[in-house]
Amino acid sequence: MIPNTNFKSKALRRIASYTYMPRIFAYFFGLVISVAIFYSNPNEYQDRLWVLPILFVICLTWPHIAFFWAKRSSKAYKVIINSLLFDSLFVGLWIPLIAFELIPSAVLLMVLMMNNISGGGFKLFTTGLLTTAFSTFIVSMFMAPSVRLVSDITVLIACLPMIMVYPMLLMSTNYKLTRLLLSEREKLVKLNHNDSLTGLFSRSYWEQRLLEEFNRCQRSGESACVMMVDIDHFKNINDTYGHLIGDQVLNQFGNLLKQLRVSDIAGRYGGEEFAVILPNSSLEESLQVGERLRKEIEDFQFNNIDKCTVSVGIASLEAEFDDAYQWLDAADKALYKSKNSGRNKVSIWNVCILN
């Protein structure tokens, strides 16, 4: 079975990919807003040669650094959260540089908080807000920026892509993440329901289906049978050919069981033992299914081994069964009748076997 951590790691790297373009967009148009503000309302920072180059370097390189950092790190989630906190820190530095102009500052904060809520919920929203406030306070103490709340038309136009386009990018990203979550959930459910070697239902899920079928038949009065199948002398196959060849046999055997009737419910019960629920089947019909399967296995050319046979036990659902496990136990007793009488046989449960 594939560990859940593999799914988590894969999903986190997909998250890094999905957020890559929105971050590039946000930083690029944040830079456009800053340039528009500096162009429209020159301030003392334009005379400081280090301000604009640093702003350009961070805006044009940080999205790529954050992306490759998350893709390569073994702790992708921590990197994603730290990247969002860096965004918060940088916006706190950014706001004083644009002289606290109301609309651009609000736009930057809106984008930042949407990202933080999407990435880490209310906790990251609060942490990010505090980080931004702290950064703004420290920068303001050292740089003593001017305060200019009103923006002219050039700056407002520069803000439009962030106001109109970025929310759609974020919604698109969240849609992709929702699809990813559903896809990964389906894979985890399949792993929980299916045996990884044979592809048949796992024992726990098959038993759940057995209980459902028992209760359904009890209510409706419909007939059904349970068939237990055991590969004959499977230990000898492992001892003679090795466990890898034994696994190949189990895999091929599982594929053969999948070719039973569409309504039949097959599962790997344990080791080389398999169980099949035969809904809406009389004992006679189930006996035909079991015999056909026994013959098909006997004639099938398995990879790397000469021959393989199976023993089969079948029990129909009787009114005297108090629960599904008595029904299953009856099929198991029929299976042991086949094994004790020479194997490669199909046997049915009857009262004599139970007693």
mmCIF file of C-alpha atoms in Angstrom:
data_model
loop_
_atom_site.group_PDB
_atom_site.id
_atom_site.type_symbol
_atom_site.label_atom_id
_atom_site.label_comp_id
_atom_site.label_asym_id
_atom_site.label_seq_id
_atom_site.Cartn_x
_atom_site.Cartn_y
_atom_site.Cartn_z
ATOM 1 C CA MET A 1 0.000 0.000 0.000
ATOM 2 C CA ILE A 2 1.236 3.507 -0.827
ATOM 3 C CA PRO A 3 1.741 5.495 2.370
ATOM 4 C CA ASN A 4 -0.576 8.439 2.987
ATOM 5 C CA THR A 5 2.489 10.661 3.359
ATOM 6 C CA ASN A 6 3.212 10.192 -0.357
ATOM 7 C CA PHE A 7 -0.194 11.589 -1.182
ATOM 8 C CA LYS A 8 0.380 14.496 1.188
ATOM 9 C CA SER A 9 3.787 15.304 -0.273
ATOM 10 C CA LYS A 10 2.446 15.112 -3.824
ATOM 11 C CA ALA A 11 -0.543 17.299 -2.977
ATOM 12 C CA LEU A 12 1.633 19.947 -1.327
ATOM 13 C CA ARG A 13 3.870 20.155 -4.376
ATOM 14 C CA ARG A 14 0.797 20.558 -6.549
ATOM 15 C CA ILE A 15 -0.290 23.401 -4.259
ATOM 16 C CA ALA A 16 3.089 25.073 -4.831
ATOM 17 C CA SER A 17 2.513 24.754 -8.592
ATOM 18 C CA TYR A 18 -1.029 26.118 -8.438
ATOM 19 C CA THR A 19 0.023 29.195 -6.420
ATOM 20 C CA TYR A 20 3.040 29.956 -8.619
ATOM 21 C CA MET A 21 1.302 32.053 -11.289
ATOM 22 C CA PRO A 22 -0.949 33.993 -8.867
ATOM 23 C CA ARG A 23 2.128 34.977 -6.831
ATOM 24 C CA ILE A 24 3.989 36.107 -9.988
ATOM 25 C CA PHE A 25 0.912 38.142 -10.985
ATOM 26 C CA ALA A 26 0.549 39.738 -7.541
ATOM 27 C CA TYR A 27 4.195 40.738 -7.253
ATOM 28 C CA PHE A 28 4.410 42.037 -10.823
ATOM 29 C CA PHE A 29 1.344 44.264 -10.549
ATOM 30 C CA GLY A 30 2.327 45.265 -7.033
ATOM 31 C CA LEU A 31 5.527 46.532 -8.633
ATOM 32 C CA VAL A 32 3.485 48.310 -11.315
ATOM 33 C CA ILE A 33 1.456 50.056 -8.598
ATOM 34 C CA SER A 34 4.640 51.154 -6.821
ATOM 35 C CA VAL A 35 6.172 52.543 -10.015
ATOM 36 C CA ALA A 36 2.902 54.382 -10.762
ATOM 37 C CA ILE A 37 2.961 55.934 -7.288
ATOM 38 C CA PHE A 38 6.606 56.991 -7.618
ATOM 39 C CA TYR A 39 5.898 58.411 -11.085
ATOM 40 C CA SER A 40 2.748 60.276 -10.070
ATOM 41 C CA ASN A 41 3.914 61.508 -6.688
ATOM 42 C CA PRO A 42 7.702 61.636 -6.461
ATOM 43 C CA ASN A 43 9.005 61.164 -2.950
ATOM 44 C CA GLU A 44 12.293 61.013 -1.122
ATOM 45 C CA TYR A 45 12.780 57.279 -1.755
ATOM 46 C CA GLN A 46 13.392 57.785 -5.452
ATOM 47 C CA ASP A 47 16.578 59.642 -4.503
ATOM 48 C CA ARG A 48 17.787 56.619 -2.544
ATOM 49 C CA LEU A 49 19.470 54.434 -5.128
ATOM 50 C CA TRP A 50 18.881 51.193 -3.213
ATOM 51 C CA VAL A 51 15.082 51.396 -2.911
ATOM 52 C CA LEU A 52 13.839 50.716 -6.443
ATOM 53 C CA PRO A 53 16.517 48.112 -7.328
ATOM 54 C CA ILE A 54 15.691 46.098 -4.184
ATOM 55 C CA LEU A 55 11.982 46.403 -4.928
ATOM 56 C CA PHE A 56 12.526 45.182 -8.486
ATOM 57 C CA VAL A 57 14.767 42.294 -7.402
ATOM 58 C CA ILE A 58 12.324 41.033 -4.761
ATOM 59 C CA CYS A 59 9.225 41.381 -6.946
ATOM 60 C CA LEU A 60 10.769 39.702 -9.958
ATOM 61 C CA THR A 61 12.660 36.889 -8.198
ATOM 62 C CA TRP A 62 10.823 35.983 -4.991
ATOM 63 C CA PRO A 63 7.862 34.152 -6.639
ATOM 64 C CA HIS A 64 10.321 31.848 -8.421
ATOM 65 C CA ILE A 65 12.395 31.308 -5.270
ATOM 66 C CA ALA A 66 9.263 30.422 -3.266
ATOM 67 C CA PHE A 67 8.111 27.991 -5.966
ATOM 68 C CA PHE A 68 11.381 26.056 -6.288
ATOM 69 C CA TRP A 69 11.894 26.112 -2.519
ATOM 70 C CA ALA A 70 8.557 24.365 -1.978
ATOM 71 C CA LYS A 71 9.094 21.934 -4.876
ATOM 72 C CA ARG A 72 12.478 20.788 -3.618
ATOM 73 C CA SER A 73 11.895 20.811 0.144
ATOM 74 C CA SER A 74 11.039 17.659 2.085
ATOM 75 C CA LYS A 75 8.819 19.819 4.318
ATOM 76 C CA ALA A 76 6.704 21.463 1.638
ATOM 77 C CA TYR A 77 3.891 22.583 3.936
ATOM 78 C CA LYS A 78 6.258 24.422 6.254
ATOM 79 C CA VAL A 79 7.882 26.113 3.259
ATOM 80 C CA ILE A 80 4.489 27.197 1.871
ATOM 81 C CA ILE A 81 3.514 28.735 5.223
ATOM 82 C CA ASN A 82 6.894 30.450 5.607
ATOM 83 C CA SER A 83 6.570 31.841 2.081
ATOM 84 C CA LEU A 84 3.205 33.362 2.945
ATOM 85 C CA LEU A 85 4.699 34.873 6.089
ATOM 86 C CA PHE A 86 7.492 36.377 3.992
ATOM 87 C CA ASP A 87 4.794 37.911 1.774
ATOM 88 C CA SER A 88 3.267 39.409 4.921
ATOM 89 C CA LEU A 89 6.634 40.751 6.035
ATOM 90 C CA PHE A 90 7.342 42.264 2.627
ATOM 91 C CA VAL A 91 3.924 43.953 2.368
ATOM 92 C CA GLY A 92 4.623 45.533 5.753
ATOM 93 C CA LEU A 93 7.783 47.029 4.233
ATOM 94 C CA TRP A 94 5.984 47.928 1.014
ATOM 95 C CA ILE A 95 3.182 50.027 2.521
ATOM 96 C CA PRO A 96 5.481 52.738 3.978
ATOM 97 C CA LEU A 97 7.347 52.920 0.662
ATOM 98 C CA ILE A 98 4.106 53.881 -1.119
ATOM 99 C CA ALA A 99 3.408 56.524 1.569
ATOM 100 C CA PHE A 100 0.392 54.654 2.975
ATOM 101 C CA GLU A 101 -1.756 55.589 -0.020
ATOM 102 C CA LEU A 102 -5.145 54.254 0.969
ATOM 103 C CA ILE A 103 -6.341 52.371 -2.140
ATOM 104 C CA PRO A 104 -2.999 50.712 -3.070
ATOM 105 C CA SER A 105 -2.333 49.774 0.568
ATOM 106 C CA ALA A 106 -5.833 48.295 0.878
ATOM 107 C CA VAL A 107 -5.340 46.331 -2.359
ATOM 108 C CA LEU A 108 -2.020 44.891 -1.171
ATOM 109 C CA LEU A 109 -3.526 43.944 2.191
ATOM 110 C CA MET A 110 -6.591 42.413 0.496
ATOM 111 C CA VAL A 111 -4.434 40.180 -1.716
ATOM 112 C CA LEU A 112 -2.204 39.209 1.197
ATOM 113 C CA MET A 113 -5.050 38.320 3.546
ATOM 114 C CA MET A 114 -6.893 36.318 0.861
ATOM 115 C CA ASN A 115 -3.724 34.293 0.326
ATOM 116 C CA ASN A 116 -3.225 33.715 4.039
ATOM 117 C CA ILE A 117 -6.811 32.646 4.645
ATOM 118 C CA SER A 118 -6.644 30.278 1.647
ATOM 119 C CA GLY A 119 -3.313 28.845 2.779
ATOM 120 C CA GLY A 120 -3.787 28.532 6.528
ATOM 121 C CA GLY A 121 -7.201 29.729 7.633
ATOM 122 C CA PHE A 122 -7.851 32.189 10.437
ATOM 123 C CA LYS A 123 -4.656 31.290 12.286
ATOM 124 C CA LEU A 124 -2.398 32.238 9.363
ATOM 125 C CA PHE A 125 -4.599 35.269 8.648
ATOM 126 C CA THR A 126 -3.963 36.530 12.185
ATOM 127 C CA THR A 127 -0.255 35.671 12.146
ATOM 128 C CA GLY A 128 0.175 37.320 8.746
ATOM 129 C CA LEU A 129 -1.646 40.460 9.836
ATOM 130 C CA LEU A 130 0.520 40.765 12.947
ATOM 131 C CA THR A 131 3.658 40.177 10.851
ATOM 132 C CA THR A 132 2.628 42.920 8.428
ATOM 133 C CA ALA A 133 1.822 45.334 11.252
ATOM 134 C CA PHE A 134 5.160 44.629 12.955
ATOM 135 C CA SER A 135 7.094 45.085 9.706
ATOM 136 C CA THR A 136 5.271 48.341 8.949
ATOM 137 C CA PHE A 137 5.988 49.661 12.439
ATOM 138 C CA ILE A 138 9.717 48.832 12.311
ATOM 139 C CA VAL A 139 10.180 50.295 8.821
ATOM 140 C CA SER A 140 8.261 53.435 9.776
ATOM 141 C CA MET A 141 10.477 53.947 12.815
ATOM 142 C CA PHE A 142 13.684 53.849 10.802
ATOM 143 C CA MET A 143 12.559 55.529 7.571
ATOM 144 C CA ALA A 144 10.003 58.102 8.813
ATOM 145 C CA PRO A 145 7.901 57.853 5.638
ATOM 146 C CA SER A 146 5.484 60.513 4.498
ATOM 147 C CA VAL A 147 1.754 59.768 4.638
ATOM 148 C CA ARG A 148 -0.374 60.459 1.568
ATOM 149 C CA LEU A 149 -3.785 58.826 1.607
ATOM 150 C CA VAL A 150 -5.178 60.131 -1.685
ATOM 151 C CA SER A 151 -4.211 58.516 -5.041
ATOM 152 C CA ASP A 152 -4.485 59.982 -8.510
ATOM 153 C CA ILE A 153 -6.078 58.326 -11.535
ATOM 154 C CA THR A 154 -2.840 56.718 -12.795
ATOM 155 C CA VAL A 155 -2.389 54.831 -9.525
ATOM 156 C CA LEU A 156 -6.050 53.779 -9.433
ATOM 157 C CA ILE A 157 -5.802 52.386 -12.961
ATOM 158 C CA ALA A 158 -2.637 50.481 -11.951
ATOM 159 C CA CYS A 159 -4.631 48.927 -9.098
ATOM 160 C CA LEU A 160 -7.381 47.570 -11.377
ATOM 161 C CA PRO A 161 -5.660 44.283 -12.378
ATOM 162 C CA MET A 162 -5.143 43.412 -8.726
ATOM 163 C CA ILE A 163 -8.757 44.286 -7.887
ATOM 164 C CA MET A 164 -10.418 42.619 -10.867
ATOM 165 C CA VAL A 165 -8.126 39.837 -12.098
ATOM 166 C CA TYR A 166 -6.324 38.541 -9.016
ATOM 167 C CA PRO A 167 -9.491 37.337 -7.177
ATOM 168 C CA MET A 168 -10.365 35.279 -10.272
ATOM 169 C CA LEU A 169 -6.860 33.788 -10.291
ATOM 170 C CA LEU A 170 -7.225 32.893 -6.623
ATOM 171 C CA MET A 171 -10.651 31.332 -7.190
ATOM 172 C CA SER A 172 -9.211 29.327 -10.059
ATOM 173 C CA THR A 173 -6.411 28.127 -7.781
ATOM 174 C CA ASN A 174 -8.887 27.165 -5.044
ATOM 175 C CA TYR A 175 -10.969 25.282 -7.611
ATOM 176 C CA LYS A 176 -7.901 23.311 -8.694
ATOM 177 C CA LEU A 177 -7.051 22.586 -5.059
ATOM 178 C CA THR A 178 -10.594 21.357 -4.434
ATOM 179 C CA ARG A 179 -10.324 19.028 -7.427
ATOM 180 C CA LEU A 180 -6.944 17.853 -6.156
ATOM 181 C CA LEU A 181 -8.377 17.186 -2.694
ATOM 182 C CA LEU A 182 -11.241 15.132 -4.124
ATOM 183 C CA SER A 183 -8.853 13.196 -6.372
ATOM 184 C CA GLU A 184 -6.481 12.373 -3.523
ATOM 185 C CA ARG A 185 -9.411 11.425 -1.287
ATOM 186 C CA GLU A 186 -10.657 8.992 -3.922
ATOM 187 C CA LYS A 187 -7.210 7.414 -4.081
ATOM 188 C CA LEU A 188 -7.060 7.041 -0.300
ATOM 189 C CA VAL A 189 -10.533 5.528 -0.212
ATOM 190 C CA LYS A 190 -9.506 3.066 -2.922
ATOM 191 C CA LEU A 191 -6.387 2.103 -0.971
ATOM 192 C CA ASN A 192 -8.494 1.551 2.117
ATOM 193 C CA HIS A 193 -11.048 -0.537 0.223
ATOM 194 C CA ASN A 194 -8.723 -2.544 -2.014
ATOM 195 C CA ASP A 195 -5.938 -5.030 -1.483
ATOM 196 C CA SER A 196 -2.799 -3.542 -3.059
ATOM 197 C CA LEU A 197 -1.482 -6.849 -4.454
ATOM 198 C CA THR A 198 -4.589 -8.309 -6.072
ATOM 199 C CA GLY A 199 -6.762 -5.229 -6.609
ATOM 200 C CA LEU A 200 -9.686 -7.050 -4.962
ATOM 201 C CA PHE A 201 -11.518 -5.669 -1.950
ATOM 202 C CA SER A 202 -9.621 -5.762 1.329
ATOM 203 C CA ARG A 203 -10.850 -8.071 4.078
ATOM 204 C CA SER A 204 -12.287 -5.280 6.233
ATOM 205 C CA TYR A 205 -14.222 -3.712 3.365
ATOM 206 C CA TRP A 206 -15.367 -7.093 2.018
ATOM 207 C CA GLU A 207 -16.728 -8.017 5.455
ATOM 208 C CA GLN A 208 -18.584 -4.710 5.493
ATOM 209 C CA ARG A 209 -20.186 -5.654 2.171
ATOM 210 C CA LEU A 210 -21.006 -9.114 3.576
ATOM 211 C CA LEU A 211 -22.891 -7.524 6.488
ATOM 212 C CA GLU A 212 -24.761 -5.251 4.080
ATOM 213 C CA GLU A 213 -25.722 -8.172 1.836
ATOM 214 C CA PHE A 214 -26.818 -10.288 4.820
ATOM 215 C CA ASN A 215 -29.059 -7.513 6.124
ATOM 216 C CA ARG A 216 -30.448 -6.771 2.659
ATOM 217 C CA CYS A 217 -31.360 -10.404 2.050
ATOM 218 C CA GLN A 218 -32.886 -10.688 5.515
ATOM 219 C CA ARG A 219 -35.218 -7.803 4.658
ATOM 220 C CA SER A 220 -36.016 -8.799 1.062
ATOM 221 C CA GLY A 221 -35.952 -12.585 1.356
ATOM 222 C CA GLU A 222 -33.669 -12.839 -1.676
ATOM 223 C CA SER A 223 -31.248 -15.728 -2.036
ATOM 224 C CA ALA A 224 -27.462 -15.299 -1.946
ATOM 225 C CA CYS A 225 -24.357 -17.415 -1.448
ATOM 226 C CA VAL A 226 -20.857 -16.965 -0.091
ATOM 227 C CA MET A 227 -17.952 -18.725 -1.774
ATOM 228 C CA MET A 228 -14.579 -19.254 -0.078
ATOM 229 C CA VAL A 229 -11.636 -20.014 -2.366
ATOM 230 C CA ASP A 230 -8.202 -21.214 -1.271
ATOM 231 C CA ILE A 231 -5.159 -21.729 -3.531
ATOM 232 C CA ASP A 232 -3.987 -25.306 -3.058
ATOM 233 C CA HIS A 233 -0.506 -25.807 -1.605
ATOM 234 C CA PHE A 234 0.380 -22.152 -1.950
ATOM 235 C CA LYS A 235 3.176 -22.532 0.598
ATOM 236 C CA ASN A 236 4.869 -24.954 -1.794
ATOM 237 C CA ILE A 237 4.704 -22.334 -4.550
ATOM 238 C CA ASN A 238 6.458 -19.812 -2.294
ATOM 239 C CA ASP A 239 9.020 -22.384 -1.146
ATOM 240 C CA THR A 240 9.730 -23.662 -4.665
ATOM 241 C CA TYR A 241 9.616 -20.486 -6.751
ATOM 242 C CA GLY A 242 10.071 -17.729 -4.202
ATOM 243 C CA HIS A 243 7.745 -15.129 -2.722
ATOM 244 C CA LEU A 244 7.978 -12.788 -5.723
ATOM 245 C CA ILE A 245 6.591 -15.517 -7.976
ATOM 246 C CA GLY A 246 3.992 -16.237 -5.297
ATOM 247 C CA ASP A 247 2.935 -12.593 -5.400
ATOM 248 C CA GLN A 248 2.625 -12.798 -9.186
ATOM 249 C CA VAL A 249 0.342 -15.806 -8.796
ATOM 250 C CA LEU A 250 -1.823 -13.912 -6.303
ATOM 251 C CA ASN A 251 -2.004 -10.940 -8.654
ATOM 252 C CA GLN A 252 -3.041 -13.082 -11.615
ATOM 253 C CA PHE A 253 -5.480 -14.986 -9.443
ATOM 254 C CA GLY A 254 -7.047 -11.684 -8.377
ATOM 255 C CA ASN A 255 -7.465 -10.713 -12.034
ATOM 256 C CA LEU A 256 -9.281 -13.979 -12.693
ATOM 257 C CA LEU A 257 -11.664 -13.358 -9.792
ATOM 258 C CA LYS A 258 -12.438 -9.910 -11.210
ATOM 259 C CA GLN A 259 -13.807 -11.672 -14.287
ATOM 260 C CA LEU A 260 -16.659 -13.279 -12.372
ATOM 261 C CA ARG A 261 -20.152 -11.899 -12.856
ATOM 262 C CA VAL A 262 -20.518 -8.139 -12.533
ATOM 263 C CA SER A 263 -22.735 -8.487 -9.473
ATOM 264 C CA ASP A 264 -20.291 -10.751 -7.592
ATOM 265 C CA ILE A 265 -18.228 -9.165 -4.798
ATOM 266 C CA ALA A 266 -14.728 -10.634 -4.474
ATOM 267 C CA GLY A 267 -12.163 -9.883 -1.790
ATOM 268 C CA ARG A 268 -8.858 -11.162 -0.492
ATOM 269 C CA TYR A 269 -9.664 -12.662 2.882
ATOM 270 C CA GLY A 270 -6.123 -13.412 3.961
ATOM 271 C CA GLY A 271 -2.930 -14.859 2.490
ATOM 272 C CA GLU A 272 -3.975 -17.208 -0.309
ATOM 273 C CA GLU A 273 -7.634 -17.307 0.784
ATOM 274 C CA PHE A 274 -10.327 -15.368 -1.066
ATOM 275 C CA ALA A 275 -14.029 -14.785 -0.517
ATOM 276 C CA VAL A 276 -16.820 -13.981 -2.953
ATOM 277 C CA ILE A 277 -20.387 -12.830 -2.288
ATOM 278 C CA LEU A 278 -22.815 -14.106 -4.949
ATOM 279 C CA PRO A 279 -25.956 -11.930 -4.701
ATOM 280 C CA ASN A 280 -29.305 -13.153 -6.056
ATOM 281 C CA SER A 281 -27.852 -16.623 -6.588
ATOM 282 C CA SER A 282 -29.274 -19.969 -5.687
ATOM 283 C CA LEU A 283 -27.036 -22.762 -4.435
ATOM 284 C CA GLU A 284 -27.222 -24.453 -7.831
ATOM 285 C CA GLU A 285 -26.190 -21.294 -9.693
ATOM 286 C CA SER A 286 -23.371 -20.645 -7.256
ATOM 287 C CA LEU A 287 -22.167 -24.222 -7.610
ATOM 288 C CA GLN A 288 -21.900 -23.659 -11.368
ATOM 289 C CA VAL A 289 -19.934 -20.441 -10.782
ATOM 290 C CA GLY A 290 -17.584 -22.208 -8.384
ATOM 291 C CA GLU A 291 -17.027 -25.156 -10.689
ATOM 292 C CA ARG A 292 -16.399 -22.869 -13.652
ATOM 293 C CA LEU A 293 -13.848 -20.910 -11.613
ATOM 294 C CA ARG A 294 -12.143 -24.110 -10.394
ATOM 295 C CA LYS A 295 -11.810 -25.379 -13.954
ATOM 296 C CA GLU A 296 -10.598 -22.013 -15.267
ATOM 297 C CA ILE A 297 -7.869 -21.861 -12.608
ATOM 298 C CA GLU A 298 -6.818 -25.454 -13.335
ATOM 299 C CA ASP A 299 -6.467 -24.703 -17.063
ATOM 300 C CA PHE A 300 -4.947 -21.216 -16.698
ATOM 301 C CA GLN A 301 -1.246 -20.819 -17.564
ATOM 302 C CA PHE A 302 0.242 -18.850 -14.680
ATOM 303 C CA ASN A 303 3.588 -17.144 -15.183
ATOM 304 C CA ASN A 304 6.622 -19.119 -13.987
ATOM 305 C CA ILE A 305 4.738 -22.037 -12.403
ATOM 306 C CA ASP A 306 3.551 -25.323 -13.879
ATOM 307 C CA LYS A 307 0.044 -25.483 -12.477
ATOM 308 C CA CYS A 308 -2.275 -24.038 -9.866
ATOM 309 C CA THR A 309 -5.521 -25.400 -8.450
ATOM 310 C CA VAL A 310 -8.045 -24.189 -5.907
ATOM 311 C CA SER A 311 -10.403 -25.605 -3.336
ATOM 312 C CA VAL A 312 -13.830 -23.971 -3.103
ATOM 313 C CA GLY A 313 -16.520 -23.954 -0.421
ATOM 314 C CA ILE A 314 -20.016 -22.520 -0.926
ATOM 315 C CA ALA A 315 -22.818 -21.776 1.528
ATOM 316 C CA SER A 316 -26.238 -20.374 0.720
ATOM 317 C CA LEU A 317 -27.914 -17.913 3.067
ATOM 318 C CA GLU A 318 -30.224 -19.855 5.364
ATOM 319 C CA ALA A 319 -32.861 -18.615 7.806
ATOM 320 C CA GLU A 320 -31.117 -20.386 10.670
ATOM 321 C CA PHE A 321 -28.087 -18.077 10.485
ATOM 322 C CA ASP A 322 -28.203 -15.499 13.260
ATOM 323 C CA ASP A 323 -25.618 -13.244 11.671
ATOM 324 C CA ALA A 324 -23.377 -12.844 8.615
ATOM 325 C CA TYR A 325 -20.428 -14.521 10.291
ATOM 326 C CA GLN A 326 -22.322 -17.784 10.758
ATOM 327 C CA TRP A 327 -22.981 -17.654 7.031
ATOM 328 C CA LEU A 328 -19.288 -17.067 6.356
ATOM 329 C CA ASP A 329 -18.314 -19.836 8.774
ATOM 330 C CA ALA A 330 -20.550 -22.257 6.890
ATOM 331 C CA ALA A 331 -18.738 -21.468 3.629
ATOM 332 C CA ASP A 332 -15.426 -21.900 5.426
ATOM 333 C CA LYS A 333 -16.474 -25.343 6.632
ATOM 334 C CA ALA A 334 -17.424 -26.266 3.064
ATOM 335 C CA LEU A 335 -13.987 -25.097 1.936
ATOM 336 C CA TYR A 336 -12.273 -27.376 4.440
ATOM 337 C CA LYS A 337 -14.391 -30.245 3.215
ATOM 338 C CA SER A 338 -12.885 -29.669 -0.256
ATOM 339 C CA LYS A 339 -9.365 -29.452 1.153
ATOM 340 C CA ASN A 340 -9.740 -32.546 3.325
ATOM 341 C CA SER A 341 -11.133 -34.623 0.467
ATOM 342 C CA GLY A 342 -8.211 -34.145 -1.909
ATOM 343 C CA ARG A 343 -8.366 -30.432 -2.934
ATOM 344 C CA ASN A 344 -9.148 -29.050 -6.389
ATOM 345 C CA LYS A 345 -12.827 -29.504 -5.591
ATOM 346 C CA VAL A 346 -16.007 -27.513 -4.970
ATOM 347 C CA SER A 347 -18.076 -28.404 -1.893
ATOM 348 C CA ILE A 348 -21.303 -26.985 -0.481
ATOM 349 C CA TRP A 349 -22.267 -26.456 3.136
ATOM 350 C CA ASN A 350 -24.960 -28.598 4.715
ATOM 351 C CA VAL A 351 -26.184 -29.325 8.202
ATOM 352 C CA CYS A 352 -23.891 -32.334 8.540
ATOM 353 C CA ILE A 353 -20.833 -30.177 8.034
ATOM 354 C CA LEU A 354 -22.056 -27.665 10.619
ATOM 355 C CA ASN A 355 -22.561 -30.393 13.163
#
